[in-house]
Coordinates of C-alpha atoms in Angstrom, one line a residue:
X1 CA 13.0 -42.6 33.4
X2 CA 13.5 -38.5 34.0
X3 CA 16.6 -39.0 32.5
X4 CA 15.7 -41.3 29.7
X5 CA 12.9 -38.3 28.8
X6 CA 15.6 -36.1 29.1
X7 CA 18.0 -37.8 26.2
X8 CA 14.9 -38.9 24.5
X9 CA 14.3 -35.3 24.2
X10 CA 17.5 -34.0 23.2
X11 CA 17.7 -36.3 20.5
X12 CA 15.0 -35.6 18.7
X13 CA 15.6 -32.1 19.3
X14 CA 19.4 -33.2 17.3
X15 CA 17.6 -34.6 14.8
X16 CA 14.9 -31.5 14.0
X17 CA 17.7 -29.2 14.1
X18 CA 19.6 -31.3 11.4
X19 CA 16.3 -31.7 9.1
X20 CA 13.8 -29.0 9.7
X21 CA 16.0 -26.0 9.8
X22 CA 13.9 -23.5 7.3
X23 CA 14.6 -19.9 5.6
X24 CA 13.5 -18.0 2.8
X25 CA 13.8 -14.0 3.6
X26 CA 13.8 -12.1 0.7
X27 CA 16.2 -9.7 -0.4
X28 CA 15.2 -6.1 -0.2
X29 CA 14.0 -4.9 -3.5
X30 CA 16.0 -2.6 -5.9
X31 CA 15.8 0.9 -5.1
X32 CA 15.3 1.1 -1.3
X33 CA 18.6 1.1 -0.5
X34 CA 21.4 1.8 0.7
X35 CA 19.5 2.1 4.7
X36 CA 20.9 4.6 6.8
X37 CA 21.7 2.1 10.0
X38 CA 22.6 3.5 13.2
X39 CA 25.4 2.7 15.4
X40 CA 25.5 -0.6 18.1
X41 CA 21.6 0.5 20.0
X42 CA 21.1 3.4 19.2
X43 CA 18.2 4.2 17.1
X44 CA 18.1 5.2 13.3
X45 CA 17.1 8.7 12.7
X46 CA 13.9 8.2 11.5
X47 CA 12.6 12.2 12.0
X48 CA 11.0 13.6 9.2
X49 CA 8.2 13.8 7.0
X50 CA 6.3 11.2 4.6
X51 CA 3.6 10.4 2.0
X52 CA 1.3 7.8 3.0
X53 CA 2.7 5.1 0.8
X54 CA 3.2 2.1 2.9
X55 CA 0.7 0.4 4.5
X56 CA 2.8 -1.6 7.0
X57 CA 4.5 1.3 8.6
X58 CA 0.9 3.7 9.0
X59 CA -0.4 0.3 10.9
X60 CA 2.2 -1.0 12.6
X61 CA 4.0 2.1 13.9
X62 CA 2.0 5.2 13.7
X63 CA -1.9 4.4 13.7
X64 CA -1.6 2.7 17.2
X65 CA 0.3 6.3 18.7
X66 CA -2.8 8.1 17.7
X67 CA -5.2 9.7 19.7
X68 CA -9.0 9.4 18.6
X69 CA -8.0 8.9 14.5
X70 CA -11.3 9.8 12.2
X71 CA -12.9 6.3 11.3
X72 CA -11.5 7.3 7.6
X73 CA -9.8 10.0 5.9
X74 CA -7.2 10.7 2.9
X75 CA -4.1 10.7 4.3
X76 CA -1.9 14.0 3.2
X77 CA 0.9 12.7 5.0
X78 CA 2.7 11.1 8.3
X79 CA 5.0 12.9 10.3
X80 CA 7.7 11.7 12.9
X81 CA 9.5 13.7 15.5
X82 CA 11.9 12.8 18.1
X83 CA 11.3 14.6 21.2
X84 CA 14.2 12.6 23.1
X85 CA 16.5 9.0 23.2
X86 CA 13.3 7.6 24.2
X87 CA 10.4 9.3 22.7
X88 CA 9.2 9.8 19.2
X89 CA 6.1 12.4 18.3
X90 CA 3.7 11.3 15.6
X91 CA 1.7 13.2 13.6
X92 CA -1.0 12.7 10.9
X93 CA -2.3 15.4 8.1
X94 CA -5.6 14.2 5.9
X95 CA -6.2 15.9 2.6
X96 CA -9.1 18.1 4.4
X97 CA -6.3 19.3 6.8
X98 CA -7.6 17.7 9.9
X99 CA -4.4 16.6 11.5
X100 CA -4.0 13.7 14.7
X101 CA -1.2 13.4 16.6
X102 CA 0.4 11.0 19.4
X103 CA 3.6 9.8 21.0
X104 CA 5.4 6.4 21.0
X105 CA 8.1 5.1 24.0
X106 CA 11.0 3.2 23.6
X107 CA 10.7 0.0 25.4
X108 CA 12.5 -3.6 24.7
X109 CA 11.5 -6.7 23.2
X110 CA 8.6 -7.2 25.3
X111 CA 7.2 -3.5 26.6
X112 CA 7.1 -0.3 25.5
X113 CA 6.3 0.9 21.9
X114 CA 9.4 0.4 19.4
X115 CA 13.3 -0.5 20.7
X116 CA 16.2 -0.4 18.5
X117 CA 18.5 -3.1 17.7
X118 CA 20.8 -3.9 14.6
X119 CA 21.0 -0.6 13.7
X120 CA 17.0 -0.7 12.8
X121 CA 14.1 0.6 14.9
X122 CA 11.4 -2.7 15.5
X123 CA 8.3 -2.9 16.7
X124 CA 7.9 -5.6 18.8
X125 CA 5.3 -9.0 17.9
X126 CA 2.6 -7.9 20.6
X127 CA 2.0 -4.4 18.5
X128 CA 1.4 -5.7 14.8
X129 CA -1.7 -7.2 13.6
X130 CA -2.5 -9.7 11.6
X131 CA -3.4 -7.9 8.5
X132 CA -0.8 -9.2 5.9
X133 CA -0.8 -12.9 7.0
X134 CA -3.2 -14.3 5.0
X135 CA -0.5 -13.1 2.0
X136 CA 1.7 -15.2 3.4
X137 CA 0.1 -18.4 4.2
X138 CA 0.3 -21.8 2.9
X139 CA 0.5 -25.3 3.5
X140 CA 3.8 -25.5 5.0
X141 CA 3.7 -21.7 6.6
X142 CA 1.9 -20.1 9.4
X143 CA 2.7 -17.2 10.8
X144 CA 2.6 -17.4 14.2
X145 CA 5.0 -14.4 15.4
X146 CA 5.7 -10.8 13.9
X147 CA 8.8 -8.4 13.4
X148 CA 8.6 -5.6 12.2
X149 CA 11.8 -3.4 11.2
X150 CA 12.2 0.8 10.1
X151 CA 15.1 2.6 9.0
X152 CA 15.5 5.4 6.7
X153 CA 17.6 4.9 3.5
X154 CA 19.9 7.7 2.4
X155 CA 17.1 9.3 0.0
X156 CA 15.7 10.1 3.1
X157 CA 12.7 7.7 2.5
X158 CA 11.3 5.0 5.4
X159 CA 11.9 1.9 4.4
X160 CA 10.3 -1.1 6.4
X161 CA 10.7 -4.9 6.3
X162 CA 8.1 -6.8 8.1
X163 CA 9.0 -10.3 8.9
X164 CA 6.6 -13.3 9.4
X165 CA 8.2 -16.4 11.6
X166 CA 6.4 -19.8 11.4
X167 CA 8.0 -22.8 13.7
X168 CA 6.8 -26.2 15.3
X169 CA 6.8 -26.8 18.7
X170 CA 6.4 -29.4 21.9
X171 CA 2.8 -29.3 23.1
X172 CA 2.6 -28.7 26.5
X173 CA -0.3 -28.9 28.8
X174 CA -0.4 -27.9 32.1
X175 CA -4.2 -26.5 32.6
X176 CA -6.1 -23.5 31.1
X177 CA -4.1 -21.0 29.3
X178 CA -0.7 -23.2 28.4
X179 CA 1.1 -23.3 25.4
X180 CA 3.6 -24.8 23.5
X181 CA 6.9 -24.0 23.4
X182 CA 9.2 -23.4 19.9
X183 CA 11.8 -26.2 18.5
X184 CA 14.8 -25.2 17.8
X185 CA 16.1 -25.3 14.5
X186 CA 12.2 -25.1 13.1
X187 CA 11.8 -21.7 12.2
X188 CA 11.0 -21.0 8.7
X189 CA 11.0 -16.6 7.9
X190 CA 9.2 -15.0 5.1
X191 CA 8.9 -11.2 5.0
X192 CA 8.0 -8.2 3.2
X193 CA 9.6 -5.0 2.1
X194 CA 7.7 -1.3 1.9
X195 CA 9.2 2.0 1.3
X196 CA 7.3 5.5 2.5
X197 CA 8.7 8.5 0.3
X198 CA 10.2 11.9 1.8
X199 CA 7.0 14.2 1.5
X200 CA 7.5 16.9 -1.0
X201 CA 4.4 19.2 -1.6
X202 CA 5.4 20.0 -5.3
X203 CA 4.9 16.5 -6.1
X204 CA 1.7 14.2 -6.3
X205 CA 1.3 11.0 -4.0
X206 CA 3.4 7.8 -5.0
X207 CA -0.4 6.1 -6.0
X208 CA -1.0 9.1 -8.4
X209 CA 2.2 8.8 -9.9
X210 CA 2.1 4.8 -10.0
X211 CA -1.6 5.7 -11.6
X212 CA -0.5 7.8 -14.2
X213 CA 3.1 5.4 -14.9
X214 CA 0.1 2.9 -15.4
X215 CA -1.9 4.9 -17.3
X216 CA 0.7 5.5 -19.8
X217 CA 1.6 2.3 -20.2
X218 CA -2.1 1.2 -20.9
X219 CA -2.1 4.2 -24.0
X220 CA 1.3 3.0 -25.5
X221 CA -0.1 -0.9 -25.6
X222 CA -3.3 1.0 -27.3
X223 CA -1.6 2.7 -29.4
X224 CA 0.3 -0.5 -30.8
X225 CA -2.5 -2.1 -30.9
X226 CA -4.5 0.2 -33.5
X227 CA -1.4 -0.7 -35.7
X228 CA -2.3 -3.9 -36.0
X229 CA -4.1 -4.9 -38.7
X230 CA -5.9 -7.6 -37.1
X231 CA -6.8 -5.8 -33.8
X232 CA -8.5 -2.8 -36.8
X233 CA -11.1 -6.0 -38.5
X234 CA -12.2 -6.6 -35.0
X235 CA -12.8 -3.4 -34.0
X236 CA -14.5 -2.3 -37.2
X237 CA -16.2 -5.6 -37.0
X238 CA -17.8 -4.9 -33.2
X239 CA -17.6 -0.6 -33.4
X240 CA -18.4 -0.3 -37.0
X241 CA -16.5 2.7 -38.5
X242 CA -14.4 5.0 -36.6
X243 CA -16.3 8.0 -34.9
X244 CA -14.0 11.2 -35.0
X245 CA -15.9 12.8 -32.6
X246 CA -16.4 10.2 -29.7
X247 CA -12.0 10.6 -30.3
X248 CA -12.6 14.4 -29.7
X249 CA -14.0 14.0 -26.7
X250 CA -11.6 11.9 -25.6
X251 CA -8.7 13.8 -26.3
X252 CA -10.3 16.7 -24.3
X253 CA -11.3 14.2 -21.5
X254 CA -7.2 13.6 -21.2
X255 CA -6.2 16.6 -20.8
X256 CA -8.9 18.0 -18.2
X257 CA -7.7 14.7 -15.8
X258 CA -6.6 16.4 -13.0
X259 CA -4.0 14.3 -11.2
X260 CA -4.7 10.7 -9.4
X261 CA -7.6 10.7 -11.6
X262 CA -8.0 7.9 -14.7
X263 CA -9.9 7.8 -17.4
X264 CA -11.3 3.9 -18.1
X265 CA -13.2 4.8 -21.3
X266 CA -15.7 7.5 -23.5
X267 CA -19.1 6.1 -25.2
X268 CA -21.3 8.2 -26.9
X269 CA -25.0 8.3 -26.0
X270 CA -27.5 9.6 -27.9
X271 CA -26.1 12.9 -28.8
X272 CA -23.8 13.2 -25.2
X273 CA -21.0 11.5 -24.3
X274 CA -20.1 9.3 -20.9
X275 CA -17.0 9.6 -19.3
X276 CA -16.3 6.6 -17.5
X277 CA -13.6 7.8 -14.4
X278 CA -11.8 6.6 -11.4
X279 CA -10.4 8.9 -8.6
X280 CA -9.2 8.9 -5.2
X281 CA -11.5 11.4 -3.6
X282 CA -14.7 13.5 -4.7
X283 CA -12.3 16.8 -4.6
X284 CA -10.8 15.4 -7.5
X285 CA -14.3 15.1 -10.0
X286 CA -15.1 18.3 -9.2
X287 CA -11.8 19.7 -10.4
X288 CA -12.3 17.3 -13.4
X289 CA -15.8 19.0 -14.0
X290 CA -14.7 21.9 -13.8
X291 CA -11.9 21.5 -16.5
X292 CA -14.1 19.6 -18.5
X293 CA -16.7 22.7 -18.2
X294 CA -13.7 24.7 -19.9
X295 CA -12.7 21.9 -22.8
X296 CA -15.0 23.5 -25.4
X297 CA -18.5 25.0 -26.1
X298 CA -20.5 22.9 -23.6
X299 CA -23.9 22.9 -23.6
X300 CA -24.8 19.9 -20.9
X301 CA -22.5 18.6 -18.2
X302 CA -23.1 16.4 -15.2
X303 CA -22.7 13.2 -13.4
X304 CA -24.6 10.5 -14.2
X305 CA -27.0 9.2 -11.7
X306 CA -26.9 5.3 -10.7
X307 CA -23.7 4.9 -11.2
X308 CA -21.1 5.6 -8.3
X309 CA -19.1 2.8 -6.9
X310 CA -16.1 1.9 -4.8
X311 CA -13.4 -0.4 -5.8
X312 CA -11.5 -3.4 -3.9
X313 CA -8.4 -0.7 -4.1
X314 CA -10.5 1.8 -2.0
X315 CA -10.4 4.3 -5.3
X316 CA -14.1 5.2 -6.4
X317 CA -15.8 4.6 -10.1
X318 CA -18.4 7.8 -11.6
X319 CA -19.6 8.2 -15.1
X320 CA -19.7 11.5 -16.4
X321 CA -21.9 13.3 -19.2
X322 CA -21.0 16.0 -21.7
X323 CA -22.5 17.4 -24.5
X324 CA -20.4 19.8 -27.0
X325 CA -22.4 22.6 -28.4
X326 CA -20.8 24.2 -31.7
X327 CA -20.9 28.0 -31.6

């Protein structure tokens, strides 16, 4: 009886191997490479200071090592420093100059904080949160295990590869606490890539540069639309004749924007103008008000009440009012 069951099981596995082997790994995005992998079982040279622009690096490598991190705060940079062949020191600096540190210990696939294999630094499954699982799930794929790979590229940035693993399994009853075991040949892989740029104090954060690029694209698209006759007719029908003063206020506001602040809209309210802005931290709003106050003779300037809110991206939105004088 035992032999019959074994043969049947092997036959079943053979069929599955022949028909259910699936792989959907993605290619590394253009511009991320070339990767500087280590040789043999050595760890890659991940030491350095980086912009906090890569959520997986923070969530899976840095945050678990920090001792008593703040509940919230805007991050400035993260730093990894090899203490020896088996220890990485971690430091995080926040925008308010508060720093937090911690330690990562080298281990293996089943113990420790990280291990090194195939030239990459890897984080084992037990330490990886399921933060991005929902983005990968569909009717045919359910992440059961994860693997996180990190290595520097030749430009000095950290390249991160988060792998999601699904597989079929034999259910096995053996009392409380037992689980099934994976069926060979049924593994499916999906992955997402991210990058943490090398920190440069003379550069704005990558997210600020991205938003500025998006703003420039929006401005270019709007300027192109304004030259379209149908657009002009619709604007005239909806808003009446152009308001030269409104355009002057808009230009002054654009010239007053600090890094990381986005002008969402300008509108007239009786004898003053309302400016809707999006920003990452409150100090940026204060800088904008200071610059706007110097953009001309201003009789009235302030923050409109009851408009402040937070977006799903984690940024703030608020409304500033301004009334320019004539002197």
